[in-house]
Amino acid sequence: MTHKRDREATRARLLECARLRFARDGYDGTSVRDVAGDVGVDPALVFRYFGSKSKLFTEAMATSSAPVVLPDGPVDELPAKLLRQLVFEDWAEYAGEHPLIAMLRSASHDDMRDRVRQQVCDGYLGVLQELADGNEDADLRTELFAAWLLGIGILRTAVGTPTLAKATEADIAPHLAAVGEALFGRPIPVPEVPT
Amino acid sequence: MTHKRDREATRARLLECARLRFARDGYDGTSVRDVAGDVGVDPALVFRYFGSKSKLFTEAMATSSAPVVLPDGPVDELPAKLLRQLVFEDWAEYAGEHPLIAMLRSASHDDMRDRVRQQVCDGYLGVLQELADGNEDADLRTELFAAWLLGIGILRTAVGTPTLAKATEADIAPHLAAVGEALFGRPIPVPEVPT
DNA sequence: CAGCTAAGTCATCGATCGATGACTTAGTCT
DNA sequence: AGACTAAGTCATCGATCGATGACTTAGCTG
């Protein structure tokens, strides 16, 4: 029965609470004292463990027990999987929203902006690109589709538009198929929604 | 030749600089001292004129010499007009972005969130709704289209995705027509782009 | 010029924030 | 038990922020 004082456990709890705060209130809206208070620990400990608020943010966004993993599988099913992950998955560790959308709350800082762009470009645009193969303007079509998914997520949670906020995956699925086909010129199957 | 000291002129300059700062750096990222400094005036004057930082923000976002005016005209042309206004118009007074997107930078505050939602719902969704007439899920289709426009704007300027950031209105126009038709089941004319 | 009014300034307060370094306490090992 | 180490705390600094109230000065009028 060792460790009531457990460095790694405390560190992990700090990261967990930091994730929630940063996702919900943004970088500026979250103080180190807030995070430390959630854990019930002295604020100075945060600096001992992470060095600075900025490094705490970086590590909190990078590490998660439910990490963001890009979907794979047949290309035709990617749009539906991305919709599910970006819009409908309940990212409990990030206050309910997808980490990317949560991170946009802190995007008034240039380095956060860069981080979001890099994540979008290197991640989501890459897996979508295959869908646009064979079309001219393939890159543009890809980004336009990504813009749609991102916009849906933002309108749903960050803005809180009435109909979209209540919409289910099954409600949106047929329109996903229609828009996907319009952009990529190939049939996009309606995802199976678990009932 | 009266008035080197002109209350209304100074007020107007304060509002102008506040708009730029708030749009570029967000609410938290902008200090009253910043705005006063831009105008070359004492920070205390800001409180004398506007009462509080929050009221300064409200008035700065509400008043503009280039006010946001919802497009009208034939419904078929609305999507193209909205795309132009939301994504391609250079809102110089708001640091280049549409006021709505600029305002999203301050959306970590709940009242800002409410303001954005109200503007979207009462404004843009209203003028778009007519396009979805006759479809089932009319409200949902409308919001999905609005989400697309918003997402394009955000990906273009706030995130800075490479292809979209360089895309012109003429590049996007054909895809606008395709997606619009997919969502609304009616032909959406490609907008005439001035050359 | 005198004097009034309004535009603008100065000094300052209280709170909060990120950050630092010295200190205290809990847990383990001999 | 006593000492050593690492986990956590305390006191505090310096900067910044929003906000307030008393003060100064510019500009018009008689």
PDB file of C-alpha atoms in Angstrom, chain A residues 24-26 28-29 104-105 107-108 113-114 116-117 120-121 125 136-137 139-141 143-165 167 171-172 174-176 178-179 182-183, chain B residues 24-26 28-29 104-105 107-108 113-114 116-117 120-121 125 136-137 139-141 143-165 167 171-172 174-176 178-179 182-183:
ATOM      1  CA  ARG A  24     -14.693  24.288 -22.532  1.00  0.00           C
ATOM      2  CA  ASP A  25     -13.279  27.728 -21.736  1.00  0.00           C
ATOM      3  CA  GLY A  26     -10.409  28.138 -24.195  1.00  0.00           C
ATOM      4  CA  ASP A  28      -7.285  32.433 -22.149  1.00  0.00           C
ATOM      5  CA  GLY A  29     -10.384  31.480 -20.211  1.00  0.00           C
ATOM      6  CA  LEU A 104     -10.601  26.346 -32.185  1.00  0.00           C
ATOM      7  CA  ARG A 105     -11.742  28.121 -29.021  1.00  0.00           C
ATOM      8  CA  ALA A 107      -7.400  29.951 -32.014  1.00  0.00           C
ATOM      9  CA  SER A 108      -6.884  33.636 -31.332  1.00  0.00           C
ATOM     10  CA  ARG A 113      -3.984  28.300 -35.297  1.00  0.00           C
ATOM     11  CA  ASP A 114      -0.901  26.630 -36.692  1.00  0.00           C
ATOM     12  CA  VAL A 116      -5.113  23.232 -35.862  1.00  0.00           C
ATOM     13  CA  ARG A 117      -4.084  23.740 -39.466  1.00  0.00           C
ATOM     14  CA  VAL A 120      -6.345  19.265 -40.408  1.00  0.00           C
ATOM     15  CA  CYS A 121      -3.887  19.174 -43.275  1.00  0.00           C
ATOM     16  CA  LEU A 125      -7.376  16.097 -45.602  1.00  0.00           C
ATOM     17  CA  GLU A 136     -10.103  17.896 -61.331  1.00  0.00           C
ATOM     18  CA  ASP A 137      -9.749  20.258 -58.385  1.00  0.00           C
ATOM     19  CA  ASP A 139      -7.611  19.198 -53.409  1.00  0.00           C
ATOM     20  CA  LEU A 140     -10.324  21.810 -53.459  1.00  0.00           C
ATOM     21  CA  ARG A 141     -13.107  19.237 -53.372  1.00  0.00           C
ATOM     22  CA  GLU A 143     -11.131  20.780 -48.474  1.00  0.00           C
ATOM     23  CA  LEU A 144     -14.676  21.771 -49.311  1.00  0.00           C
ATOM     24  CA  PHE A 145     -15.941  18.528 -47.868  1.00  0.00           C
ATOM     25  CA  ALA A 146     -13.791  18.950 -44.774  1.00  0.00           C
ATOM     26  CA  ALA A 147     -15.176  22.464 -44.433  1.00  0.00           C
ATOM     27  CA  TRP A 148     -18.662  21.031 -44.408  1.00  0.00           C
ATOM     28  CA  LEU A 149     -17.926  18.565 -41.646  1.00  0.00           C
ATOM     29  CA  LEU A 150     -16.177  21.212 -39.591  1.00  0.00           C
ATOM     30  CA  GLY A 151     -19.012  23.658 -40.152  1.00  0.00           C
ATOM     31  CA  ILE A 152     -21.583  21.124 -39.033  1.00  0.00           C
ATOM     32  CA  GLY A 153     -19.642  20.467 -35.857  1.00  0.00           C
ATOM     33  CA  ILE A 154     -19.278  24.156 -35.098  1.00  0.00           C
ATOM     34  CA  LEU A 155     -22.868  25.016 -35.846  1.00  0.00           C
ATOM     35  CA  ARG A 156     -24.029  22.093 -33.729  1.00  0.00           C
ATOM     36  CA  THR A 157     -22.065  22.699 -30.570  1.00  0.00           C
ATOM     37  CA  ALA A 158     -20.188  25.986 -30.641  1.00  0.00           C
ATOM     38  CA  VAL A 159     -23.020  28.043 -32.102  1.00  0.00           C
ATOM     39  CA  GLY A 160     -25.934  25.863 -31.092  1.00  0.00           C
ATOM     40  CA  THR A 161     -28.280  26.199 -34.020  1.00  0.00           C
ATOM     41  CA  PRO A 162     -31.618  24.614 -33.029  1.00  0.00           C
ATOM     42  CA  THR A 163     -32.285  21.976 -35.663  1.00  0.00           C
ATOM     43  CA  LEU A 164     -28.707  20.796 -36.072  1.00  0.00           C
ATOM     44  CA  ALA A 165     -28.169  20.668 -32.333  1.00  0.00           C
ATOM     45  CA  ALA A 167     -30.251  16.246 -35.232  1.00  0.00           C
ATOM     46  CA  ASP A 171     -31.026  12.533 -39.824  1.00  0.00           C
ATOM     47  CA  ILE A 172     -27.881  13.772 -41.488  1.00  0.00           C
ATOM     48  CA  PRO A 174     -28.877  10.853 -46.355  1.00  0.00           C
ATOM     49  CA  HIS A 175     -27.698  14.412 -46.924  1.00  0.00           C
ATOM     50  CA  LEU A 176     -24.144  13.295 -46.367  1.00  0.00           C
ATOM     51  CA  ALA A 178     -26.074  13.451 -51.494  1.00  0.00           C
ATOM     52  CA  VAL A 179     -23.449  16.094 -50.844  1.00  0.00           C
ATOM     53  CA  ALA A 182     -22.171  15.915 -55.603  1.00  0.00           C
ATOM     54  CA  LEU A 183     -18.605  16.731 -54.617  1.00  0.00           C
TER      55      LEU A 183
ATOM     56  CA  ARG B  24      -8.212  39.983 -35.029  1.00  0.00           C
ATOM     57  CA  ASP B  25      -7.331  39.082 -31.440  1.00  0.00           C
ATOM     58  CA  GLY B  26     -10.663  38.152 -29.884  1.00  0.00           C
ATOM     59  CA  ASP B  28      -9.814  38.307 -24.266  1.00  0.00           C
ATOM     60  CA  GLY B  29      -6.865  39.094 -26.476  1.00  0.00           C
ATOM     61  CA  LEU B 104     -16.409  33.361 -33.223  1.00  0.00           C
ATOM     62  CA  ARG B 105     -12.945  34.184 -31.911  1.00  0.00           C
ATOM     63  CA  ALA B 107     -17.079  32.607 -28.498  1.00  0.00           C
ATOM     64  CA  SER B 108     -15.592  31.163 -25.330  1.00  0.00           C
ATOM     65  CA  ARG B 113     -22.088  32.494 -28.260  1.00  0.00           C
ATOM     66  CA  ASP B 114     -25.677  33.622 -27.828  1.00  0.00           C
ATOM     67  CA  VAL B 116     -23.613  34.607 -32.797  1.00  0.00           C
ATOM     68  CA  ARG B 117     -26.431  32.078 -32.644  1.00  0.00           C
ATOM     69  CA  VAL B 120     -27.221  33.147 -37.580  1.00  0.00           C
ATOM     70  CA  CYS B 121     -30.750  32.048 -36.762  1.00  0.00           C
ATOM     71  CA  LEU B 125     -31.095  30.840 -41.803  1.00  0.00           C
ATOM     72  CA  GLU B 136     -38.803  17.389 -46.091  1.00  0.00           C
ATOM     73  CA  ASP B 137     -36.240  18.298 -43.443  1.00  0.00           C
ATOM     74  CA  ASP B 139     -34.836  23.293 -41.610  1.00  0.00           C
ATOM     75  CA  LEU B 140     -32.083  20.724 -41.501  1.00  0.00           C
ATOM     76  CA  ARG B 141     -31.154  21.228 -45.139  1.00  0.00           C
ATOM     77  CA  GLU B 143     -28.709  24.621 -41.544  1.00  0.00           C
ATOM     78  CA  LEU B 144     -26.528  22.104 -43.341  1.00  0.00           C
ATOM     79  CA  PHE B 145     -25.986  24.558 -46.152  1.00  0.00           C
ATOM     80  CA  ALA B 146     -25.240  27.354 -43.712  1.00  0.00           C
ATOM     81  CA  ALA B 147     -22.774  25.043 -41.973  1.00  0.00           C
ATOM     82  CA  TRP B 148     -20.991  24.582 -45.264  1.00  0.00           C
ATOM     83  CA  LEU B 149     -20.629  28.286 -45.910  1.00  0.00           C
ATOM     84  CA  LEU B 150     -19.461  28.889 -42.362  1.00  0.00           C
ATOM     85  CA  GLY B 151     -17.014  26.002 -42.568  1.00  0.00           C
ATOM     86  CA  ILE B 152     -15.539  27.315 -45.789  1.00  0.00           C
ATOM     87  CA  GLY B 153     -15.022  30.715 -44.238  1.00  0.00           C
ATOM     88  CA  ILE B 154     -13.387  29.259 -41.145  1.00  0.00           C
ATOM     89  CA  LEU B 155     -11.143  26.865 -43.044  1.00  0.00           C
ATOM     90  CA  ARG B 156     -10.121  29.648 -45.394  1.00  0.00           C
ATOM     91  CA  THR B 157      -9.158  32.337 -42.924  1.00  0.00           C
ATOM     92  CA  ALA B 158      -9.201  31.079 -39.345  1.00  0.00           C
ATOM     93  CA  VAL B 159      -7.499  27.766 -40.058  1.00  0.00           C
ATOM     94  CA  GLY B 160      -5.743  28.656 -43.257  1.00  0.00           C
ATOM     95  CA  THR B 161      -5.949  25.458 -45.236  1.00  0.00           C
ATOM     96  CA  PRO B 162      -3.687  25.851 -48.304  1.00  0.00           C
ATOM     97  CA  THR B 163      -5.955  25.206 -51.273  1.00  0.00           C
ATOM     98  CA  LEU B 164      -9.025  26.955 -49.922  1.00  0.00           C
ATOM     99  CA  ALA B 165      -7.005  29.931 -48.748  1.00  0.00           C
ATOM    100  CA  ALA B 167      -9.180  29.610 -53.997  1.00  0.00           C
ATOM    101  CA  ASP B 171     -13.032  28.167 -58.302  1.00  0.00           C
ATOM    102  CA  ILE B 172     -15.724  27.424 -55.768  1.00  0.00           C
ATOM    103  CA  PRO B 174     -19.311  25.241 -59.695  1.00  0.00           C
ATOM    104  CA  HIS B 175     -19.119  23.208 -56.496  1.00  0.00           C
ATOM    105  CA  LEU B 176     -21.534  25.596 -54.855  1.00  0.00           C
ATOM    106  CA  ALA B 178     -23.509  21.089 -57.261  1.00  0.00           C
ATOM    107  CA  VAL B 179     -23.845  21.001 -53.489  1.00  0.00           C
ATOM    108  CA  ALA B 182     -27.845  18.161 -53.951  1.00  0.00           C
ATOM    109  CA  LEU B 183     -29.257  19.735 -50.817  1.00  0.00           C
TER     110      LEU B 183
END
